[in-house]
Amino acid sequence: KMYKQIIKQPNIRGIAAGAVATGEIPTVGTHYATYLRCLSAAGVALTPAQIKADVGDIIVRINGQQVIEASATFLLDLQKYYGDQINAGNVDGIIPIVWSRPHLATDQERSIFALGLTGISSFTIDVKVTGVVVLSSIEVLSEVTPEVRTLGQHIRISRFPQSFATTGLQEITTLPKEGPDVGYLGLHIPYSAGSISKVTVKLGGLNIFEDVDPNLAKVLLQKQLRNPQTGYFHVDFARSNDLGGFIPMAGVQDFRQQITWITAAPGNFNIYTERIFGLNVKK
């Protein structure tokens, strides 16, 4: 078994207010996580609040294909969602992008989703800098082993803008099914407190997550050591904490979500998805 190294990569270049700063990670080894370290001019780690104020969207591409599209705020919230059960909340300075699945039972399972970069020509990070009130530099560090692996199964985080101008029932049919090698791990819906009364998810005409209100959603998550984050409705298909914890898209023709909005219309909002790509599909 190969031990995991922490390797300093080239810094993100072009930090300036309103700029899209960029970084390139050498395509060597197998990557388990990528950490962005946000520092002031004096080399002091930014607080999470300062990170959220100065860093906006982060896009990661492998061979030009987008695998992460999320705000820095969402990535910090996602760390707390998976890590708060061990008091692993946000830490000053660090935006974590975790490729493996830390909550799975064994390291063998967790390592399946690490990024094998053999044959990959580019691994890039774009960071939208919304301000430089405190931010001066972003360092990149990789958790990596020298394993020679191809990309295989890996996790992608995507953002799908939505709009709904009234209260009441909204049915969303536009989340992509992609293909037989894709599986959904979860949906994360940012919303204002009290404005969602229930959520239903339909798969192939069957209700697989039916009339779940925010309180039941919290109970479902807490029993599997998730920590529901304020301002999100989480639909987690991986609550079994094992390799089978996802919704496969193979053969799926109908995948829809029903959200009942009360007290306030959501207007424009996003749905963030966590999906597995590269699933092994039996021919």
PDB file of C-alpha atoms in Angstrom:
ATOM      1  CA  LYS A   1       0.000   0.000   0.000  1.00  0.00           C
ATOM      2  CA  MET A   2       1.335   3.430  -0.915  1.00  0.00           C
ATOM      3  CA  TYR A   3       1.258   6.216   1.635  1.00  0.00           C
ATOM      4  CA  LYS A   4      -0.386   9.536   0.843  1.00  0.00           C
ATOM      5  CA  GLN A   5       1.907  12.501   0.350  1.00  0.00           C
ATOM      6  CA  ILE A   6       1.050  16.195   0.696  1.00  0.00           C
ATOM      7  CA  ILE A   7       2.692  17.992  -2.207  1.00  0.00           C
ATOM      8  CA  LYS A   8       2.892  21.734  -2.786  1.00  0.00           C
ATOM      9  CA  GLN A   9       1.806  22.638  -6.307  1.00  0.00           C
ATOM     10  CA  PRO A  10       2.210  25.900  -8.252  1.00  0.00           C
ATOM     11  CA  ASN A  11       0.185  28.770  -6.784  1.00  0.00           C
ATOM     12  CA  ILE A  12      -3.005  30.065  -8.357  1.00  0.00           C
ATOM     13  CA  ARG A  13      -1.923  32.916 -10.652  1.00  0.00           C
ATOM     14  CA  GLY A  14      -3.572  36.263 -11.354  1.00  0.00           C
ATOM     15  CA  ILE A  15      -5.150  37.163  -8.002  1.00  0.00           C
ATOM     16  CA  ALA A  16      -7.001  40.448  -8.532  1.00  0.00           C
ATOM     17  CA  ALA A  17     -10.453  41.757  -7.746  1.00  0.00           C
ATOM     18  CA  GLY A  18     -12.891  40.625 -10.434  1.00  0.00           C
ATOM     19  CA  ALA A  19     -10.341  38.350 -12.094  1.00  0.00           C
ATOM     20  CA  VAL A  20     -10.507  34.646 -12.847  1.00  0.00           C
ATOM     21  CA  ALA A  21      -7.258  33.374 -11.365  1.00  0.00           C
ATOM     22  CA  THR A  22      -5.877  30.106 -12.692  1.00  0.00           C
ATOM     23  CA  GLY A  23      -3.730  27.202 -11.615  1.00  0.00           C
ATOM     24  CA  GLU A  24      -2.369  24.076 -13.241  1.00  0.00           C
ATOM     25  CA  ILE A  25      -1.690  20.867 -11.331  1.00  0.00           C
ATOM     26  CA  PRO A  26       0.856  18.420 -12.751  1.00  0.00           C
ATOM     27  CA  THR A  27      -0.881  15.257 -13.957  1.00  0.00           C
ATOM     28  CA  VAL A  28       1.257  12.897 -11.920  1.00  0.00           C
ATOM     29  CA  GLY A  29       0.130  10.236  -9.463  1.00  0.00           C
ATOM     30  CA  THR A  30      -3.307   9.569  -7.999  1.00  0.00           C
ATOM     31  CA  HIS A  31      -5.016  12.466  -6.214  1.00  0.00           C
ATOM     32  CA  TYR A  32      -7.177  12.025  -3.112  1.00  0.00           C
ATOM     33  CA  ALA A  33      -7.815  15.695  -2.349  1.00  0.00           C
ATOM     34  CA  THR A  34      -6.895  19.188  -3.480  1.00  0.00           C
ATOM     35  CA  TYR A  35      -6.575  21.957  -0.901  1.00  0.00           C
ATOM     36  CA  LEU A  36      -6.625  25.678  -1.680  1.00  0.00           C
ATOM     37  CA  ARG A  37      -4.830  27.701   1.016  1.00  0.00           C
ATOM     38  CA  CYS A  38      -5.997  31.308   1.068  1.00  0.00           C
ATOM     39  CA  LEU A  39      -3.569  33.806   2.601  1.00  0.00           C
ATOM     40  CA  SER A  40      -3.342  37.529   3.264  1.00  0.00           C
ATOM     41  CA  ALA A  41      -0.391  39.646   2.150  1.00  0.00           C
ATOM     42  CA  ALA A  42       1.178  38.993   5.541  1.00  0.00           C
ATOM     43  CA  GLY A  43       0.792  35.238   5.028  1.00  0.00           C
ATOM     44  CA  VAL A  44      -2.070  34.914   7.538  1.00  0.00           C
ATOM     45  CA  ALA A  45      -4.781  32.354   6.828  1.00  0.00           C
ATOM     46  CA  LEU A  46      -8.143  33.901   5.951  1.00  0.00           C
ATOM     47  CA  THR A  47     -11.088  33.057   8.181  1.00  0.00           C
ATOM     48  CA  PRO A  48     -13.958  31.170   6.545  1.00  0.00           C
ATOM     49  CA  ALA A  49     -15.964  34.415   6.476  1.00  0.00           C
ATOM     50  CA  GLN A  50     -13.097  36.202   4.737  1.00  0.00           C
ATOM     51  CA  ILE A  51     -12.768  33.371   2.216  1.00  0.00           C
ATOM     52  CA  LYS A  52     -16.477  33.566   1.422  1.00  0.00           C
ATOM     53  CA  ALA A  53     -16.198  37.339   0.953  1.00  0.00           C
ATOM     54  CA  ASP A  54     -13.182  37.286  -1.385  1.00  0.00           C
ATOM     55  CA  VAL A  55     -13.498  33.967  -3.269  1.00  0.00           C
ATOM     56  CA  GLY A  56     -16.405  33.154  -5.561  1.00  0.00           C
ATOM     57  CA  ASP A  57     -16.856  30.326  -8.026  1.00  0.00           C
ATOM     58  CA  ILE A  58     -14.299  27.557  -8.427  1.00  0.00           C
ATOM     59  CA  ILE A  59     -14.168  25.453 -11.582  1.00  0.00           C
ATOM     60  CA  VAL A  60     -11.916  22.393 -11.919  1.00  0.00           C
ATOM     61  CA  ARG A  61     -11.353  20.769 -15.293  1.00  0.00           C
ATOM     62  CA  ILE A  62      -9.655  17.510 -16.238  1.00  0.00           C
ATOM     63  CA  ASN A  63      -8.646  17.306 -19.895  1.00  0.00           C
ATOM     64  CA  GLY A  64     -10.819  20.380 -20.377  1.00  0.00           C
ATOM     65  CA  GLN A  65     -13.904  18.624 -18.993  1.00  0.00           C
ATOM     66  CA  GLN A  66     -15.554  20.287 -16.020  1.00  0.00           C
ATOM     67  CA  VAL A  67     -15.614  18.150 -12.874  1.00  0.00           C
ATOM     68  CA  ILE A  68     -16.211  20.821 -10.216  1.00  0.00           C
ATOM     69  CA  GLU A  69     -18.427  23.893 -10.506  1.00  0.00           C
ATOM     70  CA  ALA A  70     -19.203  25.354  -7.110  1.00  0.00           C
ATOM     71  CA  SER A  71     -18.814  28.467  -5.043  1.00  0.00           C
ATOM     72  CA  ALA A  72     -16.182  28.541  -2.323  1.00  0.00           C
ATOM     73  CA  THR A  73     -19.073  28.909   0.112  1.00  0.00           C
ATOM     74  CA  PHE A  74     -20.649  25.659  -1.079  1.00  0.00           C
ATOM     75  CA  LEU A  75     -17.361  23.747  -0.839  1.00  0.00           C
ATOM     76  CA  LEU A  76     -16.904  24.947   2.749  1.00  0.00           C
ATOM     77  CA  ASP A  77     -20.501  24.019   3.570  1.00  0.00           C
ATOM     78  CA  LEU A  78     -20.000  20.584   1.998  1.00  0.00           C
ATOM     79  CA  GLN A  79     -16.979  19.969   4.226  1.00  0.00           C
ATOM     80  CA  LYS A  80     -19.118  20.718   7.277  1.00  0.00           C
ATOM     81  CA  TYR A  81     -21.957  18.568   5.941  1.00  0.00           C
ATOM     82  CA  TYR A  82     -19.730  15.487   5.847  1.00  0.00           C
ATOM     83  CA  GLY A  83     -17.333  16.379   8.657  1.00  0.00           C
ATOM     84  CA  ASP A  84     -19.162  18.074  11.497  1.00  0.00           C
ATOM     85  CA  GLN A  85     -20.037  14.773  13.176  1.00  0.00           C
ATOM     86  CA  ILE A  86     -16.392  14.642  14.288  1.00  0.00           C
ATOM     87  CA  ASN A  87     -16.283  18.391  14.932  1.00  0.00           C
ATOM     88  CA  ALA A  88     -14.439  18.808  11.647  1.00  0.00           C
ATOM     89  CA  GLY A  89     -15.838  22.181  10.693  1.00  0.00           C
ATOM     90  CA  ASN A  90     -14.145  24.754   8.507  1.00  0.00           C
ATOM     91  CA  VAL A  91     -10.535  25.642   9.252  1.00  0.00           C
ATOM     92  CA  ASP A  92      -8.978  29.039   8.626  1.00  0.00           C
ATOM     93  CA  GLY A  93      -7.400  29.358   5.211  1.00  0.00           C
ATOM     94  CA  ILE A  94      -8.413  26.045   3.622  1.00  0.00           C
ATOM     95  CA  ILE A  95     -10.931  25.335   0.868  1.00  0.00           C
ATOM     96  CA  PRO A  96     -11.034  21.521   0.588  1.00  0.00           C
ATOM     97  CA  ILE A  97     -11.892  19.667  -2.612  1.00  0.00           C
ATOM     98  CA  VAL A  98     -12.019  16.017  -1.578  1.00  0.00           C
ATOM     99  CA  TRP A  99     -11.997  13.443  -4.365  1.00  0.00           C
ATOM    100  CA  SER A 100     -12.184  10.272  -2.246  1.00  0.00           C
ATOM    101  CA  ARG A 101     -15.231   9.500  -0.061  1.00  0.00           C
ATOM    102  CA  PRO A 102     -14.037   9.835   3.569  1.00  0.00           C
ATOM    103  CA  HIS A 103     -17.225   8.453   5.144  1.00  0.00           C
ATOM    104  CA  LEU A 104     -16.993   5.021   3.485  1.00  0.00           C
ATOM    105  CA  ALA A 105     -16.057   2.117   5.740  1.00  0.00           C
ATOM    106  CA  THR A 106     -12.665   1.070   4.410  1.00  0.00           C
ATOM    107  CA  ASP A 107      -9.736   2.774   2.765  1.00  0.00           C
ATOM    108  CA  GLN A 108     -10.094   0.399  -0.176  1.00  0.00           C
ATOM    109  CA  GLU A 109     -13.613   1.717  -0.768  1.00  0.00           C
ATOM    110  CA  ARG A 110     -12.643   5.321  -0.155  1.00  0.00           C
ATOM    111  CA  SER A 111      -9.736   5.153  -2.583  1.00  0.00           C
ATOM    112  CA  ILE A 112     -11.870   3.995  -5.520  1.00  0.00           C
ATOM    113  CA  PHE A 113     -12.879   7.579  -6.241  1.00  0.00           C
ATOM    114  CA  ALA A 114      -9.392   9.095  -6.127  1.00  0.00           C
ATOM    115  CA  LEU A 115      -8.328  10.721  -9.382  1.00  0.00           C
ATOM    116  CA  GLY A 116      -5.960   8.542 -11.376  1.00  0.00           C
ATOM    117  CA  LEU A 117      -4.247  10.877 -13.830  1.00  0.00           C
ATOM    118  CA  THR A 118      -2.382   8.448 -16.093  1.00  0.00           C
ATOM    119  CA  GLY A 119      -3.037   9.575 -19.656  1.00  0.00           C
ATOM    120  CA  ILE A 120      -4.520  12.913 -18.532  1.00  0.00           C
ATOM    121  CA  SER A 121      -2.963  15.956 -20.199  1.00  0.00           C
ATOM    122  CA  SER A 122      -4.387  18.808 -18.098  1.00  0.00           C
ATOM    123  CA  PHE A 123      -5.731  19.397 -14.577  1.00  0.00           C
ATOM    124  CA  THR A 124      -6.719  23.040 -14.097  1.00  0.00           C
ATOM    125  CA  ILE A 125      -8.401  25.218 -11.477  1.00  0.00           C
ATOM    126  CA  ASP A 126     -10.129  28.541 -12.182  1.00  0.00           C
ATOM    127  CA  VAL A 127     -10.962  30.734  -9.195  1.00  0.00           C
ATOM    128  CA  LYS A 128     -13.251  33.755  -9.485  1.00  0.00           C
ATOM    129  CA  VAL A 129     -11.800  36.405  -7.192  1.00  0.00           C
ATOM    130  CA  THR A 130     -14.669  38.554  -5.975  1.00  0.00           C
ATOM    131  CA  GLY A 131     -12.440  40.812  -3.867  1.00  0.00           C
ATOM    132  CA  VAL A 132      -9.019  41.304  -2.373  1.00  0.00           C
ATOM    133  CA  VAL A 133     -10.084  42.893   0.889  1.00  0.00           C
ATOM    134  CA  VAL A 134      -7.904  40.328   2.661  1.00  0.00           C
ATOM    135  CA  LEU A 135      -6.974  37.754   0.009  1.00  0.00           C
ATOM    136  CA  SER A 136      -3.499  38.074  -1.486  1.00  0.00           C
ATOM    137  CA  SER A 137      -2.484  34.561  -2.567  1.00  0.00           C
ATOM    138  CA  ILE A 138      -3.892  31.059  -3.025  1.00  0.00           C
ATOM    139  CA  GLU A 139      -1.568  28.114  -2.624  1.00  0.00           C
ATOM    140  CA  VAL A 140      -2.438  24.644  -3.933  1.00  0.00           C
ATOM    141  CA  LEU A 141      -1.582  21.444  -2.106  1.00  0.00           C
ATOM    142  CA  SER A 142      -2.381  17.925  -3.264  1.00  0.00           C
ATOM    143  CA  GLU A 143      -2.947  14.776  -1.230  1.00  0.00           C
ATOM    144  CA  VAL A 144      -1.469  12.264  -3.648  1.00  0.00           C
ATOM    145  CA  THR A 145       0.115   8.837  -3.999  1.00  0.00           C
ATOM    146  CA  PRO A 146       2.480   7.674  -6.765  1.00  0.00           C
ATOM    147  CA  GLU A 147      -0.049   5.013  -7.842  1.00  0.00           C
ATOM    148  CA  VAL A 148      -0.334   4.655 -11.601  1.00  0.00           C
ATOM    149  CA  ARG A 149      -4.071   4.706 -12.273  1.00  0.00           C
ATOM    150  CA  THR A 150      -6.397   5.926 -14.975  1.00  0.00           C
ATOM    151  CA  LEU A 151      -9.295   8.238 -14.136  1.00  0.00           C
ATOM    152  CA  GLY A 152     -11.981   5.583 -13.619  1.00  0.00           C
ATOM    153  CA  GLN A 153     -14.785   6.249 -11.140  1.00  0.00           C
ATOM    154  CA  HIS A 154     -14.745   9.803  -9.791  1.00  0.00           C
ATOM    155  CA  ILE A 155     -17.026  12.352  -8.152  1.00  0.00           C
ATOM    156  CA  ARG A 156     -18.226  15.496  -9.900  1.00  0.00           C
ATOM    157  CA  ILE A 157     -19.953  18.475  -8.304  1.00  0.00           C
ATOM    158  CA  SER A 158     -22.192  20.457 -10.633  1.00  0.00           C
ATOM    159  CA  ARG A 159     -24.511  23.420 -10.286  1.00  0.00           C
ATOM    160  CA  PHE A 160     -27.823  23.710 -12.108  1.00  0.00           C
ATOM    161  CA  PRO A 161     -29.591  27.106 -11.971  1.00  0.00           C
ATOM    162  CA  GLN A 162     -33.344  27.046 -11.374  1.00  0.00           C
ATOM    163  CA  SER A 163     -36.080  29.648 -11.189  1.00  0.00           C
ATOM    164  CA  PHE A 164     -39.540  29.661  -9.653  1.00  0.00           C
ATOM    165  CA  ALA A 165     -41.461  32.896  -9.243  1.00  0.00           C
ATOM    166  CA  THR A 166     -44.304  31.786  -6.968  1.00  0.00           C
ATOM    167  CA  THR A 167     -44.987  29.638  -3.946  1.00  0.00           C
ATOM    168  CA  GLY A 168     -46.557  26.206  -4.384  1.00  0.00           C
ATOM    169  CA  LEU A 169     -45.425  23.015  -6.108  1.00  0.00           C
ATOM    170  CA  GLN A 170     -42.473  23.204  -8.481  1.00  0.00           C
ATOM    171  CA  GLU A 171     -41.584  20.174 -10.592  1.00  0.00           C
ATOM    172  CA  ILE A 172     -38.026  20.018 -11.945  1.00  0.00           C
ATOM    173  CA  THR A 173     -37.336  17.646 -14.825  1.00  0.00           C
ATOM    174  CA  THR A 174     -34.133  19.184 -16.161  1.00  0.00           C
ATOM    175  CA  LEU A 175     -31.418  17.563 -14.029  1.00  0.00           C
ATOM    176  CA  PRO A 176     -29.382  15.471 -16.482  1.00  0.00           C
ATOM    177  CA  LYS A 177     -29.437  11.693 -16.493  1.00  0.00           C
ATOM    178  CA  GLU A 178     -26.146  11.642 -18.498  1.00  0.00           C
ATOM    179  CA  GLY A 179     -25.885   7.909 -19.138  1.00  0.00           C
ATOM    180  CA  PRO A 180     -25.462   4.415 -17.724  1.00  0.00           C
ATOM    181  CA  ASP A 181     -22.056   5.114 -16.142  1.00  0.00           C
ATOM    182  CA  VAL A 182     -23.441   7.933 -13.952  1.00  0.00           C
ATOM    183  CA  GLY A 183     -25.016   7.722 -10.502  1.00  0.00           C
ATOM    184  CA  TYR A 184     -26.443  10.417  -8.244  1.00  0.00           C
ATOM    185  CA  LEU A 185     -25.069  10.646  -4.709  1.00  0.00           C
ATOM    186  CA  GLY A 186     -27.078  13.637  -3.606  1.00  0.00           C
ATOM    187  CA  LEU A 187     -28.784  16.954  -4.267  1.00  0.00           C
ATOM    188  CA  HIS A 188     -28.139  20.092  -2.224  1.00  0.00           C
ATOM    189  CA  ILE A 189     -30.766  22.806  -2.537  1.00  0.00           C
ATOM    190  CA  PRO A 190     -29.954  26.204  -0.969  1.00  0.00           C
ATOM    191  CA  TYR A 191     -33.118  27.803   0.410  1.00  0.00           C
ATOM    192  CA  SER A 192     -34.362  30.343   2.918  1.00  0.00           C
ATOM    193  CA  ALA A 193     -35.414  28.926   6.286  1.00  0.00           C
ATOM    194  CA  GLY A 194     -39.088  28.012   6.369  1.00  0.00           C
ATOM    195  CA  SER A 195     -39.661  28.292   2.637  1.00  0.00           C
ATOM    196  CA  ILE A 196     -39.643  24.558   1.758  1.00  0.00           C
ATOM    197  CA  SER A 197     -42.366  22.359   3.226  1.00  0.00           C
ATOM    198  CA  LYS A 198     -41.520  19.073   1.490  1.00  0.00           C
ATOM    199  CA  VAL A 199     -39.527  17.453  -1.298  1.00  0.00           C
ATOM    200  CA  THR A 200     -40.294  14.398  -3.437  1.00  0.00           C
ATOM    201  CA  VAL A 201     -37.940  12.659  -5.877  1.00  0.00           C
ATOM    202  CA  LYS A 202     -39.354  10.417  -8.588  1.00  0.00           C
ATOM    203  CA  LEU A 203     -37.289   7.849 -10.472  1.00  0.00           C
ATOM    204  CA  GLY A 204     -38.877   6.036 -13.391  1.00  0.00           C
ATOM    205  CA  GLY A 205     -42.334   6.914 -12.103  1.00  0.00           C
ATOM    206  CA  LEU A 206     -41.627   5.648  -8.564  1.00  0.00           C
ATOM    207  CA  ASN A 207     -41.368   7.878  -5.522  1.00  0.00           C
ATOM    208  CA  ILE A 208     -37.984   7.136  -3.947  1.00  0.00           C
ATOM    209  CA  PHE A 209     -37.990  10.139  -1.581  1.00  0.00           C
ATOM    210  CA  GLU A 210     -41.589  11.033  -0.862  1.00  0.00           C
ATOM    211  CA  ASP A 211     -43.036  14.062   0.928  1.00  0.00           C
ATOM    212  CA  VAL A 212     -39.943  14.544   3.077  1.00  0.00           C
ATOM    213  CA  ASP A 213     -40.122  17.702   5.156  1.00  0.00           C
ATOM    214  CA  PRO A 214     -37.067  19.548   6.560  1.00  0.00           C
ATOM    215  CA  ASN A 215     -37.338  17.894   9.981  1.00  0.00           C
ATOM    216  CA  LEU A 216     -37.521  14.358   8.591  1.00  0.00           C
ATOM    217  CA  ALA A 217     -34.664  15.196   6.231  1.00  0.00           C
ATOM    218  CA  LYS A 218     -32.523  16.153   9.234  1.00  0.00           C
ATOM    219  CA  VAL A 219     -33.318  12.897  11.034  1.00  0.00           C
ATOM    220  CA  LEU A 220     -32.497  10.834   7.939  1.00  0.00           C
ATOM    221  CA  LEU A 221     -29.156  12.596   7.612  1.00  0.00           C
ATOM    222  CA  GLN A 222     -28.188  12.577  11.267  1.00  0.00           C
ATOM    223  CA  LYS A 223     -28.634   8.820  11.632  1.00  0.00           C
ATOM    224  CA  GLN A 224     -25.928   8.419   8.956  1.00  0.00           C
ATOM    225  CA  LEU A 225     -23.646  11.020  10.547  1.00  0.00           C
ATOM    226  CA  ARG A 226     -24.346  13.819   8.109  1.00  0.00           C
ATOM    227  CA  ASN A 227     -24.724  17.309   9.516  1.00  0.00           C
ATOM    228  CA  PRO A 228     -27.525  19.255   7.786  1.00  0.00           C
ATOM    229  CA  GLN A 229     -26.331  22.760   7.049  1.00  0.00           C
ATOM    230  CA  THR A 230     -28.388  25.853   7.706  1.00  0.00           C
ATOM    231  CA  GLY A 231     -29.758  27.161   4.432  1.00  0.00           C
ATOM    232  CA  TYR A 232     -29.823  23.824   2.574  1.00  0.00           C
ATOM    233  CA  PHE A 233     -32.271  21.017   1.921  1.00  0.00           C
ATOM    234  CA  HIS A 234     -30.104  17.935   1.391  1.00  0.00           C
ATOM    235  CA  VAL A 235     -31.398  14.923  -0.540  1.00  0.00           C
ATOM    236  CA  ASP A 236     -28.765  12.263   0.160  1.00  0.00           C
ATOM    237  CA  PHE A 237     -28.946   9.019  -1.812  1.00  0.00           C
ATOM    238  CA  ALA A 238     -25.761   7.685  -0.186  1.00  0.00           C
ATOM    239  CA  ARG A 239     -27.079   7.362   3.362  1.00  0.00           C
ATOM    240  CA  SER A 240     -26.042   3.698   3.512  1.00  0.00           C
ATOM    241  CA  ASN A 241     -22.385   4.834   3.593  1.00  0.00           C
ATOM    242  CA  ASP A 242     -21.293   2.045   1.271  1.00  0.00           C
ATOM    243  CA  LEU A 243     -20.341   1.671  -2.361  1.00  0.00           C
ATOM    244  CA  GLY A 244     -23.937   0.921  -3.330  1.00  0.00           C
ATOM    245  CA  GLY A 245     -25.185   4.203  -1.911  1.00  0.00           C
ATOM    246  CA  PHE A 246     -26.199   6.023  -5.083  1.00  0.00           C
ATOM    247  CA  ILE A 247     -29.030   6.210  -7.587  1.00  0.00           C
ATOM    248  CA  PRO A 248     -27.902   4.667 -10.902  1.00  0.00           C
ATOM    249  CA  MET A 249     -29.013   6.404 -14.079  1.00  0.00           C
ATOM    250  CA  ALA A 250     -28.706   3.282 -16.246  1.00  0.00           C
ATOM    251  CA  GLY A 251     -31.957   2.867 -18.156  1.00  0.00           C
ATOM    252  CA  VAL A 252     -33.646   5.805 -16.402  1.00  0.00           C
ATOM    253  CA  GLN A 253     -36.030   7.755 -18.625  1.00  0.00           C
ATOM    254  CA  ASP A 254     -37.748   9.840 -15.961  1.00  0.00           C
ATOM    255  CA  PHE A 255     -35.978  11.631 -13.100  1.00  0.00           C
ATOM    256  CA  ARG A 256     -37.785  14.518 -11.459  1.00  0.00           C
ATOM    257  CA  GLN A 257     -37.923  16.498  -8.252  1.00  0.00           C
ATOM    258  CA  GLN A 258     -40.967  18.130  -6.693  1.00  0.00           C
ATOM    259  CA  ILE A 259     -40.404  20.973  -4.249  1.00  0.00           C
ATOM    260  CA  THR A 260     -43.257  22.631  -2.397  1.00  0.00           C
ATOM    261  CA  TRP A 261     -42.393  26.231  -1.567  1.00  0.00           C
ATOM    262  CA  ILE A 262     -44.278  28.063   1.187  1.00  0.00           C
ATOM    263  CA  THR A 263     -44.026  31.520   2.785  1.00  0.00           C
ATOM    264  CA  ALA A 264     -41.725  32.847   0.042  1.00  0.00           C
ATOM    265  CA  ALA A 265     -41.035  32.157  -3.623  1.00  0.00           C
ATOM    266  CA  PRO A 266     -37.444  31.092  -4.255  1.00  0.00           C
ATOM    267  CA  GLY A 267     -36.875  33.193  -7.369  1.00  0.00           C
ATOM    268  CA  ASN A 268     -33.508  32.216  -8.871  1.00  0.00           C
ATOM    269  CA  PHE A 269     -31.675  29.441  -7.030  1.00  0.00           C
ATOM    270  CA  ASN A 270     -29.259  26.586  -7.667  1.00  0.00           C
ATOM    271  CA  ILE A 271     -29.364  22.846  -7.209  1.00  0.00           C
ATOM    272  CA  TYR A 272     -25.925  21.378  -6.540  1.00  0.00           C
ATOM    273  CA  THR A 273     -25.412  17.733  -7.460  1.00  0.00           C
ATOM    274  CA  GLU A 274     -22.834  15.182  -6.373  1.00  0.00           C
ATOM    275  CA  ARG A 275     -22.529  12.439  -8.968  1.00  0.00           C
ATOM    276  CA  ILE A 276     -20.302   9.469  -9.698  1.00  0.00           C
ATOM    277  CA  PHE A 277     -18.968   9.300 -13.245  1.00  0.00           C
ATOM    278  CA  GLY A 278     -17.239   6.273 -14.733  1.00  0.00           C
ATOM    279  CA  LEU A 279     -19.317   3.597 -13.034  1.00  0.00           C
ATOM    280  CA  ASN A 280     -18.553   0.077 -14.151  1.00  0.00           C
ATOM    281  CA  VAL A 281     -21.449  -0.937 -16.368  1.00  0.00           C
ATOM    282  CA  LYS A 282     -22.039  -4.567 -17.266  1.00  0.00           C
ATOM    283  CA  LYS A 283     -22.236  -5.001 -21.000  1.00  0.00           C
TER     284      LYS A 283
END
